[in-house]
Short mmCIF file of C-alpha atoms and ligand atoms in Angstrom, two decimals:
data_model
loop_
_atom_site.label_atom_id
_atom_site.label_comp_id
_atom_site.label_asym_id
_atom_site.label_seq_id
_atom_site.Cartn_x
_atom_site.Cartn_y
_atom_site.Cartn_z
CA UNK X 1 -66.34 -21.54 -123.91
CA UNK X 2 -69.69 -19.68 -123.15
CA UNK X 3 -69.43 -16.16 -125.12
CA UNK X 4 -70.71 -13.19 -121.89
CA UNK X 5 -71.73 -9.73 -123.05
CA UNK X 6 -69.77 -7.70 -120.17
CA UNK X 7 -70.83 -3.88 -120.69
CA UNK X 8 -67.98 -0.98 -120.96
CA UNK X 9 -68.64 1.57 -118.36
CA UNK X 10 -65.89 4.04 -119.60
CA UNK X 11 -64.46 4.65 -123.51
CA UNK X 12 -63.77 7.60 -125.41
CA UNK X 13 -66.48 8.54 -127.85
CA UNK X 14 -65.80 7.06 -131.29
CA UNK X 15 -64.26 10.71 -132.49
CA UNK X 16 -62.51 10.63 -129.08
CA UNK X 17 -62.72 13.80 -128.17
CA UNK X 18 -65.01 12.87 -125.19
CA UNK X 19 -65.63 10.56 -122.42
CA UNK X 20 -68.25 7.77 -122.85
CA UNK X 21 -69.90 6.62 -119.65
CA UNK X 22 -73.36 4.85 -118.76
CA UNK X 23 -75.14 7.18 -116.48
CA UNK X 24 -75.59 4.69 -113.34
CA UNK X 25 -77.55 7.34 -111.33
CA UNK X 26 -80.13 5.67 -113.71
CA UNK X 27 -79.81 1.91 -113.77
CA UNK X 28 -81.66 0.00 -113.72
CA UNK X 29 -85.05 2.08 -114.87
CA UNK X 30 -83.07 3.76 -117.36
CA UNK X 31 -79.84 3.02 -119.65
CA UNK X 32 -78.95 5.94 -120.73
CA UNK X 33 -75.07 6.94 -122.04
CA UNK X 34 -73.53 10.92 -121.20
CA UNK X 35 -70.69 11.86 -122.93
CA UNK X 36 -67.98 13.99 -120.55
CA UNK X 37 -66.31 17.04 -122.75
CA UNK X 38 -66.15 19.94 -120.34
CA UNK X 39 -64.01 20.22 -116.83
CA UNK X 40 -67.92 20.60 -114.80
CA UNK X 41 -69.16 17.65 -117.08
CA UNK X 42 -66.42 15.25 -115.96
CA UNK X 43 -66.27 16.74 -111.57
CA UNK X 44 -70.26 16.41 -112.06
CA UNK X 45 -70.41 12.97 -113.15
CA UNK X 46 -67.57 11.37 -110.35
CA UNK X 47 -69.43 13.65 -107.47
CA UNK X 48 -72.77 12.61 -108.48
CA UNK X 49 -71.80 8.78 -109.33
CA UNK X 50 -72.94 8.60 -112.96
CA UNK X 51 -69.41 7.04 -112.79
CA UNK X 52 -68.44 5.51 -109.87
CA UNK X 53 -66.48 2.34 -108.67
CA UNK X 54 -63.09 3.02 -107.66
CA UNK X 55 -61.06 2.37 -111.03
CA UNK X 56 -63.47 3.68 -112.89
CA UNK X 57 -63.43 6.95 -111.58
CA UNK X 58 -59.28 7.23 -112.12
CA UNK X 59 -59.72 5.84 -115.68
CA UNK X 60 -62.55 8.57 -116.33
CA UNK X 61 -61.03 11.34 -114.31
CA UNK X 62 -58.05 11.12 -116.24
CA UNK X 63 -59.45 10.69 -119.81
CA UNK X 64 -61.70 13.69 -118.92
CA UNK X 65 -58.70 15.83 -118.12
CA UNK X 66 -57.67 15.09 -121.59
CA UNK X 67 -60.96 15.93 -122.91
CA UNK X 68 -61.48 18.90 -120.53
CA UNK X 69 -58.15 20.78 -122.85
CA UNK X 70 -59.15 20.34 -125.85
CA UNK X 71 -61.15 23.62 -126.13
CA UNK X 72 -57.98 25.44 -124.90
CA UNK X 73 -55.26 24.17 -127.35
CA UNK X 74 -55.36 27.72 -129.04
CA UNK X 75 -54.79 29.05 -125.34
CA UNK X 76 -51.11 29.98 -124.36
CA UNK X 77 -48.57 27.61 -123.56
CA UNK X 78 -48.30 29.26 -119.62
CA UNK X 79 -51.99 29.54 -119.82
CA UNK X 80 -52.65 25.76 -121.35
CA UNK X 81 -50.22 24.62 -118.65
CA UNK X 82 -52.00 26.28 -116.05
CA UNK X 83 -55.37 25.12 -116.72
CA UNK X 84 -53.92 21.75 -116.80
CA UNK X 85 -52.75 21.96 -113.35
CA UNK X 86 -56.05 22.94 -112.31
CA UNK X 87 -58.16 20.80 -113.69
CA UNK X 88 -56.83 17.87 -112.10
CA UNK X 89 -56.90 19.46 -108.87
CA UNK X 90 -60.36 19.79 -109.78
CA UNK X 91 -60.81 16.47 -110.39
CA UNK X 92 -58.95 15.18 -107.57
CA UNK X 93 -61.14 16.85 -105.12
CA UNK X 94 -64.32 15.11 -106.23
CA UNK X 95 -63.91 11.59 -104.21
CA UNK X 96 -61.07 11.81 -101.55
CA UNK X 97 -61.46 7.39 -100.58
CA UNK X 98 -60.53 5.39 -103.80
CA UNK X 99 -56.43 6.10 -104.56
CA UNK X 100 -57.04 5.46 -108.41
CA UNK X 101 -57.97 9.25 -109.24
CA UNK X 102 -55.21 10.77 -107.65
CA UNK X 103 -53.14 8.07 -109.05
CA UNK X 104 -54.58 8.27 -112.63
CA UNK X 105 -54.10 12.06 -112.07
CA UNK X 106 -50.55 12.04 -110.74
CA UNK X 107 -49.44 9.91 -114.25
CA UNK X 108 -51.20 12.42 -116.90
CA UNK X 109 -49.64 15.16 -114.75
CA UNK X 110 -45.80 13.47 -115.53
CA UNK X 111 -46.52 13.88 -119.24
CA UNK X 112 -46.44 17.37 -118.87
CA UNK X 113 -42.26 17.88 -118.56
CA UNK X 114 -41.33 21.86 -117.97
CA UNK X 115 -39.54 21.61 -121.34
CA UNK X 116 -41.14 23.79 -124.18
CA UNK X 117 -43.91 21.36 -125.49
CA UNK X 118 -46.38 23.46 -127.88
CA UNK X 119 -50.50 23.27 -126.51
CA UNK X 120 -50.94 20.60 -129.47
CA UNK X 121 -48.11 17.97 -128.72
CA UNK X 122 -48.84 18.52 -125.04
CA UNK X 123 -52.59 17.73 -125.57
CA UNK X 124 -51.68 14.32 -127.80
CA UNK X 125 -48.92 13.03 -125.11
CA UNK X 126 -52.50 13.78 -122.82
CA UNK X 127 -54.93 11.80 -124.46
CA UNK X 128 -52.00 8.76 -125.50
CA UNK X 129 -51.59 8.67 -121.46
CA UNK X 130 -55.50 8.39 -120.48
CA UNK X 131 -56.01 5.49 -123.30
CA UNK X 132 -53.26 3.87 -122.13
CA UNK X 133 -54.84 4.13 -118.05
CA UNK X 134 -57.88 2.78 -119.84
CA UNK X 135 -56.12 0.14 -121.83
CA UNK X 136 -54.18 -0.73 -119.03
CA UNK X 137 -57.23 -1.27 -116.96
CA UNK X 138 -59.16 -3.52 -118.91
CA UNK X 139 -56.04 -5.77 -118.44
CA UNK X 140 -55.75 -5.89 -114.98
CA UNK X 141 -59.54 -6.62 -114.61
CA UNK X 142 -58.82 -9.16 -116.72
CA UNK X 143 -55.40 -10.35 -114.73
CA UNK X 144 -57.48 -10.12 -111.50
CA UNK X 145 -60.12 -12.70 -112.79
CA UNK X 146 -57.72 -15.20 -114.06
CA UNK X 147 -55.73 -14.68 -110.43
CA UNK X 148 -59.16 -15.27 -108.71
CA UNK X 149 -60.06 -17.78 -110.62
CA UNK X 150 -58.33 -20.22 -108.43
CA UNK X 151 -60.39 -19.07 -105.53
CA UNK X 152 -63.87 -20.58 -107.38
CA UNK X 153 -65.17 -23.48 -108.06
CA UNK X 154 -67.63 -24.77 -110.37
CA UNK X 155 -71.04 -24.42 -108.57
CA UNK X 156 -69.85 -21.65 -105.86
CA UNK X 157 -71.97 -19.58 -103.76
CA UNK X 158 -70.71 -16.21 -104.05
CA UNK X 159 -71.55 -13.47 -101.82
CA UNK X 160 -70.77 -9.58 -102.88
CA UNK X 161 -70.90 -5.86 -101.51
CA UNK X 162 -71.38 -3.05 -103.60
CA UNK X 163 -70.63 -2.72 -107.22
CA UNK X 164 -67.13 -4.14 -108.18
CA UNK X 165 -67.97 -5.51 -111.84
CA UNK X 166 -67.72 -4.01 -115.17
CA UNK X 167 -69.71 -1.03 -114.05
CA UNK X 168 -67.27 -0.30 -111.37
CA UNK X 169 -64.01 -0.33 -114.02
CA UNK X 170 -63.37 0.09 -117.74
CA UNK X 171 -63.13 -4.02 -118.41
CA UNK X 172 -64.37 -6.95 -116.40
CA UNK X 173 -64.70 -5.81 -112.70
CA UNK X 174 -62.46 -6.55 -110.04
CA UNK X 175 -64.84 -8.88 -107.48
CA UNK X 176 -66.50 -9.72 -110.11
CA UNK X 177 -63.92 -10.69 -112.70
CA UNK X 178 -63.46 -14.42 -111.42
CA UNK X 179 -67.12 -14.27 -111.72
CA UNK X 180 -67.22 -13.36 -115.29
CA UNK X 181 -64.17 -15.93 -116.29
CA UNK X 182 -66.02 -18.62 -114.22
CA UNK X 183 -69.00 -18.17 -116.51
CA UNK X 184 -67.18 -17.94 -119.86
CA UNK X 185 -65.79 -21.74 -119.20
CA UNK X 186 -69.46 -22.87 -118.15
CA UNK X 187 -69.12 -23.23 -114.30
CA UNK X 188 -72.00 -22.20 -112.81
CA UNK X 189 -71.85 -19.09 -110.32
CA UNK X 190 -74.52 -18.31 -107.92
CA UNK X 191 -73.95 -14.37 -106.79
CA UNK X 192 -75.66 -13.22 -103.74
CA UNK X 193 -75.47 -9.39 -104.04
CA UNK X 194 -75.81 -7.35 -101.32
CA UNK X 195 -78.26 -4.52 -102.04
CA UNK X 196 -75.97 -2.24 -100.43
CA UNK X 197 -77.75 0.88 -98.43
CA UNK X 198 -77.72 3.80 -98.90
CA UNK X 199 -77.41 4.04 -102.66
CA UNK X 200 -78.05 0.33 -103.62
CA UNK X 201 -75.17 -0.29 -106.09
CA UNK X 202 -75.64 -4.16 -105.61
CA UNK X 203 -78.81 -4.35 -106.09
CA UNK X 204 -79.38 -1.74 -108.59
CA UNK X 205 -75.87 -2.34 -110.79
CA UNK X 206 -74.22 -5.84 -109.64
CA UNK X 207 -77.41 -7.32 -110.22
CA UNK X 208 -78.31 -5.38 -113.56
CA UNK X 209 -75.13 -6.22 -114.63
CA UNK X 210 -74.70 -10.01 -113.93
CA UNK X 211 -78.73 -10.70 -114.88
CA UNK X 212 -77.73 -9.24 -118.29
CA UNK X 213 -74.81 -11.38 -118.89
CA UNK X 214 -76.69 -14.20 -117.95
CA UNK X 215 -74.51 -14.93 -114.32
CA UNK X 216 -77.21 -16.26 -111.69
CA UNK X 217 -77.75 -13.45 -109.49
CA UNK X 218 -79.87 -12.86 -105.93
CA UNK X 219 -80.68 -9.88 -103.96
CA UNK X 220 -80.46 -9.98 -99.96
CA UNK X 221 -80.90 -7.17 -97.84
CA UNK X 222 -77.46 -5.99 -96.15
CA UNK X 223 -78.90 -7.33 -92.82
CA UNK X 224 -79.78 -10.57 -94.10
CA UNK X 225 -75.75 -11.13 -95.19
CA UNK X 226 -74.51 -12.68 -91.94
CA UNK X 227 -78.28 -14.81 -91.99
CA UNK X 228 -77.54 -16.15 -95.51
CA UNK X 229 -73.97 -17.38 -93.72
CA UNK X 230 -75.19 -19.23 -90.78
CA UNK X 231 -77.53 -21.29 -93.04
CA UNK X 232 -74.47 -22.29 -95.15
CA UNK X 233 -75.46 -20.68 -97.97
CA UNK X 234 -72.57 -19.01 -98.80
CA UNK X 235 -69.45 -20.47 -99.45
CA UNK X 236 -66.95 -17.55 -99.99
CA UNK X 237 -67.33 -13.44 -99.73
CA UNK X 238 -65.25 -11.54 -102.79
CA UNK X 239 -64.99 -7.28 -102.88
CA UNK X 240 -63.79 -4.64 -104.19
CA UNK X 241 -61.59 -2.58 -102.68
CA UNK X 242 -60.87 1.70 -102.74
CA UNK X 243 -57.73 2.03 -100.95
CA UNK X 244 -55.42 -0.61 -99.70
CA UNK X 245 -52.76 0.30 -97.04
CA UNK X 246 -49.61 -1.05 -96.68
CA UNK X 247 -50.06 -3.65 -93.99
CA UNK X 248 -53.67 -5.34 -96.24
CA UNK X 249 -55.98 -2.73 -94.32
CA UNK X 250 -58.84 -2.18 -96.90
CA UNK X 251 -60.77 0.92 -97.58
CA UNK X 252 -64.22 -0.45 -99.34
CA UNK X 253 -68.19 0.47 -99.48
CA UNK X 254 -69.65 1.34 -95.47
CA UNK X 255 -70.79 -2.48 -94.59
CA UNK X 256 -67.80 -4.45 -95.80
CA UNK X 257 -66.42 -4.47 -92.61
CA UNK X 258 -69.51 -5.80 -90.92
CA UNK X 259 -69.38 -8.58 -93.42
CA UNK X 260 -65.65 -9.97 -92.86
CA UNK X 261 -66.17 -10.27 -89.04
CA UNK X 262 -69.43 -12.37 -90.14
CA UNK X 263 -67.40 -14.16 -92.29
CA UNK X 264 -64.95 -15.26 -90.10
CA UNK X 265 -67.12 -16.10 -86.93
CA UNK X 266 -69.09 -18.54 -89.88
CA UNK X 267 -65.32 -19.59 -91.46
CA UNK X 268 -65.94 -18.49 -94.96
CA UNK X 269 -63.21 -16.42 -96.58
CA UNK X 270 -63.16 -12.99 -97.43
CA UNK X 271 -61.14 -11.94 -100.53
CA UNK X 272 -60.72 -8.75 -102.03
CA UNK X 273 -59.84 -8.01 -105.35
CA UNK X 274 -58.34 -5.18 -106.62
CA UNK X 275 -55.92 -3.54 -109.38
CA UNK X 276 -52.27 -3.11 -107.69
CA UNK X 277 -53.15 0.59 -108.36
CA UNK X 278 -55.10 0.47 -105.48
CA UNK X 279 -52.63 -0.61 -103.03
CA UNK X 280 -51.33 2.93 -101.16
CA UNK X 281 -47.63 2.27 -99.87
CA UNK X 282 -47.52 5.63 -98.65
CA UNK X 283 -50.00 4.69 -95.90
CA UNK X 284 -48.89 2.25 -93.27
CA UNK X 285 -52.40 1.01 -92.25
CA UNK X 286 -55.86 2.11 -92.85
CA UNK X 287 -56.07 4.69 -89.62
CA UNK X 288 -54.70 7.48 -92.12
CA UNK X 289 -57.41 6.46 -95.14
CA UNK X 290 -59.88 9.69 -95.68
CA UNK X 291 -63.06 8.52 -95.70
CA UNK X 292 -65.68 10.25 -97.68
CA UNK X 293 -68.92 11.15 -95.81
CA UNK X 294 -71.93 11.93 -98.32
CA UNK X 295 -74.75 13.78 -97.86
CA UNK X 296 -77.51 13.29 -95.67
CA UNK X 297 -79.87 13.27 -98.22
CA UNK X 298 -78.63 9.94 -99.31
CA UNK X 299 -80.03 8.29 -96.14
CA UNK X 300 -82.80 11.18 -94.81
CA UNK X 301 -84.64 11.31 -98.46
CA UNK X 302 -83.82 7.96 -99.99
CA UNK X 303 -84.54 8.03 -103.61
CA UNK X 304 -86.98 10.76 -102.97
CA UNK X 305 -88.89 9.35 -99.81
CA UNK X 306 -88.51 10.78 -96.68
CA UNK X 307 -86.90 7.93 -94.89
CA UNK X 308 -85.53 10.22 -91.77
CA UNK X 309 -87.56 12.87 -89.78
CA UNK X 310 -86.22 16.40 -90.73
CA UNK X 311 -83.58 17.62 -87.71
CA UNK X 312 -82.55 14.07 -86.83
CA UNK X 313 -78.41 13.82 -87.16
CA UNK X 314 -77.56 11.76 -89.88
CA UNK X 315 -73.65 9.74 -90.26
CA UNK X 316 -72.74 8.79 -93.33
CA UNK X 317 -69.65 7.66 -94.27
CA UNK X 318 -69.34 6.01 -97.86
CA UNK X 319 -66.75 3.77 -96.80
CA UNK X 320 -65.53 1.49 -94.08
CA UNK X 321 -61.61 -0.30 -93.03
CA UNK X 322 -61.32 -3.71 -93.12
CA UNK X 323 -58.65 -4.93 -90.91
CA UNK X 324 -56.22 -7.17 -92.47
CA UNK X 325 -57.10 -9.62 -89.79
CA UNK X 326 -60.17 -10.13 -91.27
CA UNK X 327 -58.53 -10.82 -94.89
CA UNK X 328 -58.41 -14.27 -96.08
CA UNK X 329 -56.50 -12.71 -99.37
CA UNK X 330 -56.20 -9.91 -101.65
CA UNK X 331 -56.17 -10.94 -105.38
CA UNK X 332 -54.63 -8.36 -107.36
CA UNK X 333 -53.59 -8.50 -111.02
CA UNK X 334 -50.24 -9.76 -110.15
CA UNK X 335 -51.37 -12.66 -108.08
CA UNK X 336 -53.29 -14.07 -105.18
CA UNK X 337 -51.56 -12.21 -101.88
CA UNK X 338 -52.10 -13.93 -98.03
CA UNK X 339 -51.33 -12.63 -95.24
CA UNK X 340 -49.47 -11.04 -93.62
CA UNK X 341 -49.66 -8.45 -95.91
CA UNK X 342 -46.43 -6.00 -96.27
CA UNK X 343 -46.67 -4.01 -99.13
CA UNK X 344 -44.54 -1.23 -97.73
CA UNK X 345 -41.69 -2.60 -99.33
CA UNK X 346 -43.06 -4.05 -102.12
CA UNK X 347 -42.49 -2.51 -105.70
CA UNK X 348 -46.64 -3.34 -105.84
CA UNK X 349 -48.77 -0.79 -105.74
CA UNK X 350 -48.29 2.80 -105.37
CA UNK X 351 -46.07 5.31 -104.21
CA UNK X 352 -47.15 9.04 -105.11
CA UNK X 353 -46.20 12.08 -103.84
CA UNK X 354 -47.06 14.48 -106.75
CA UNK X 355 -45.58 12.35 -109.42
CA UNK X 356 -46.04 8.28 -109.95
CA UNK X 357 -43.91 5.64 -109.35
CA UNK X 358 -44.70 2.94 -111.85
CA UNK X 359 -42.60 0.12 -111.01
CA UNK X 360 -43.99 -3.38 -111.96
CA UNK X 361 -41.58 -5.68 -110.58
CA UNK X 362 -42.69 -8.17 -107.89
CA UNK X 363 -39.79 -9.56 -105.69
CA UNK X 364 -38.95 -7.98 -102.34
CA UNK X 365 -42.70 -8.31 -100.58
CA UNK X 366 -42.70 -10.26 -97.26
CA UNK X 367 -46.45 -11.31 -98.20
CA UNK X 368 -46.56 -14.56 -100.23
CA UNK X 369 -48.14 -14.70 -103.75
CA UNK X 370 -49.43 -18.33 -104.19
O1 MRU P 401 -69.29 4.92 -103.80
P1 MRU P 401 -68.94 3.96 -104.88
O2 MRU P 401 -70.10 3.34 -105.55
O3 MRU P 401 -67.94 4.55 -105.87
O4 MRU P 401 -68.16 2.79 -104.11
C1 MRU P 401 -67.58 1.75 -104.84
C2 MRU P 401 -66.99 0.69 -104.01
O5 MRU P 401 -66.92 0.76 -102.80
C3 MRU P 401 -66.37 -0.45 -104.74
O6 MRU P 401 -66.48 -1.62 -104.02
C4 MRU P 401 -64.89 -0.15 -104.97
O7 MRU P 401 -64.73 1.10 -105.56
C5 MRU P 401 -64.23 -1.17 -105.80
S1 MRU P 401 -64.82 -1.11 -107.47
C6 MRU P 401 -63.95 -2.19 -108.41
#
């Protein structure tokens, strides 16, 4: 077994009273750590994208609620509780897309009964919840890569979107987990990482990432994806995914959509990996998915450049759907899923409506697990 150096994206500090995150704004000139203690700290850092990546941002949006009370323990009870309630509505409003935040948000909010709970025992029940989102994380990073695993093959040409590695969640990735496991057991991995316009997570994070674990990583332009394809030089395309709806529609980074219908005109699969927290059975497709649309700045001033002329409209949506149709499988941490996809019955996933539902059990889906 090869020993890989994957980084940690999220952790509490080591007094834990704070939120450790690497500041990805800055990758790859720059590594430089920020450490989330106050309610703006924590709604700057998810809006901005100094953490970013789907569960990430639940895993840090809930440990930074935590963090975001501590100054108030001393407060009230009705006034602790209060703030509580606001803070995560706070936080939820920062990235509307990836289901994790709400989700993460909706679970520390159940650990706050109506029973008379002092400020302090309140607070602990708070943090004991976000370490065990975070805890619970790494594992199913770590689930999803042994479930993917099957997928790979020693000397496999993989091609990638966006950033869904370490960076992206608080262990091993989601895409990218297979990835990681592949090169702990010496198989070697080519990754073809799309640089991903407008903000260039794949080339500025999934290749930072992978170089510095030592995974063999390339750089194409987005347009040169469906290029790299015809020419056979790619044998499989694994992402991430924000929100997944019911029937296997997936919500992921503006351009994964234009890669599965390459995909399948060339006949190479398209698997997306994801924690089961991202599955959304309250949604029946991906029609009803809010997609987040960023500033124009993003795309008119592109790291600083003026890239559009001033006064010309500018779309940007941060995310695309994915039609199940276009879905070879979705590898979560509970196994390897094929169409058709029915998670509306399934006790996978997620069913929130102000509080969590956190069942585990499997049985009961329509789609297969293999
Ligand atoms: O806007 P971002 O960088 O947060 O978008 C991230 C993605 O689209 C990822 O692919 C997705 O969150 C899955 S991360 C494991």
């Amino acid at each position: 077994m090869r020993n890989v150096t994957v980084i940690e994206a999220v952790r509490w500090t080591p007094d834990r009273s704070a939120v450790r995150i690497i500041d990805q704004r800055l990758l790859p000139e720059r590594y430089e750590e920020r450490d989330l203690r106050s309610l703006d700290d924590v709604c700057d850092a998810i809006t901005t994208l100094a953490v970013r990546g789907a569960p990430a941002i639940g895993v840090a949006g809930a440990m930074g609620l935590a963090a975001s009370l501590l100054a108030h323990v001393r407060d009230t009870n009705a006034e602790f509780r209060a703030r509580l309630a606001a803070n995560a509505e706070r936080i939820r409003a920062t990235r509307p897309t990836a289901v994790n935040l709400p989700w993460t948000l909706d679970r520390m909010l159940v650990r706050a009964p109506s029973s008379q709970l002092g400020n302090q025992r309140l607070l602990e029940l708070l943090f004991d919840e976000a370490t065990a989102i975070l805890d619970e994380d790494r594992a199913m990073c770590r689930r999803i890569g042994e479930h993917g695993l099957a997928l790979l093959h020693d000397g496999a040409r993989v091609l990638t979107h966006c950033n869904a590695g370490a960076l992206a969640t608080a262990g091993i990735g989601t895409a990218m987990a297979p990835v990681y496991l592949a090169a702990e057991r010496g198989w070697s991995i080519e990754v073809l990482a799309d640089e991903t316009r407008p903000l260039l997570q794949g080339s500025r994070l999934t290749a930072w990432e992978l170089s510095r674990a030592g995974i063999p990583v390339r750089v194409i332009a987005d347009g040169a994806a469906a290029s790299m394809m015809a020419r056979g030089l790619v044998d499989m395309v694994i992402v991430g995914a924000d929100r997944i709806a019911a029937n296997g529609d997936v919500a992921n980074k503006i351009g994964s959509y234009g890669l599965a219908i390459a995909a399948r005109h060339h006949g190479i699969p398209f698997y997306v990996a994801a924690p089961s927290s991202t599955l959304d059975r309250t949604l029946p497709n991906g029609g009803a998915i809010h997609v987040e649309q960023r500033h124009r700045d993003e795309l008119a001033r592109s790291f600083g450049t003026l890239t559009i002329p001033d006064g010309v409209p500018v779309e940007n949506p941060a995310f695309d759907i994915t039609p199940a149709e276009l879905v070879t499988s979705i590898v979560t941490d509970q196994g390897v899923w094929r169409p058709p996809f029915n998670f509306m019955d399934s006790t996978l996933g997620i069913r929130y409506s102000g509080v969590v539902s956190a069942e585990r059990q499997v049985p009961g889906a329509e789609s297969r697990l293999v």
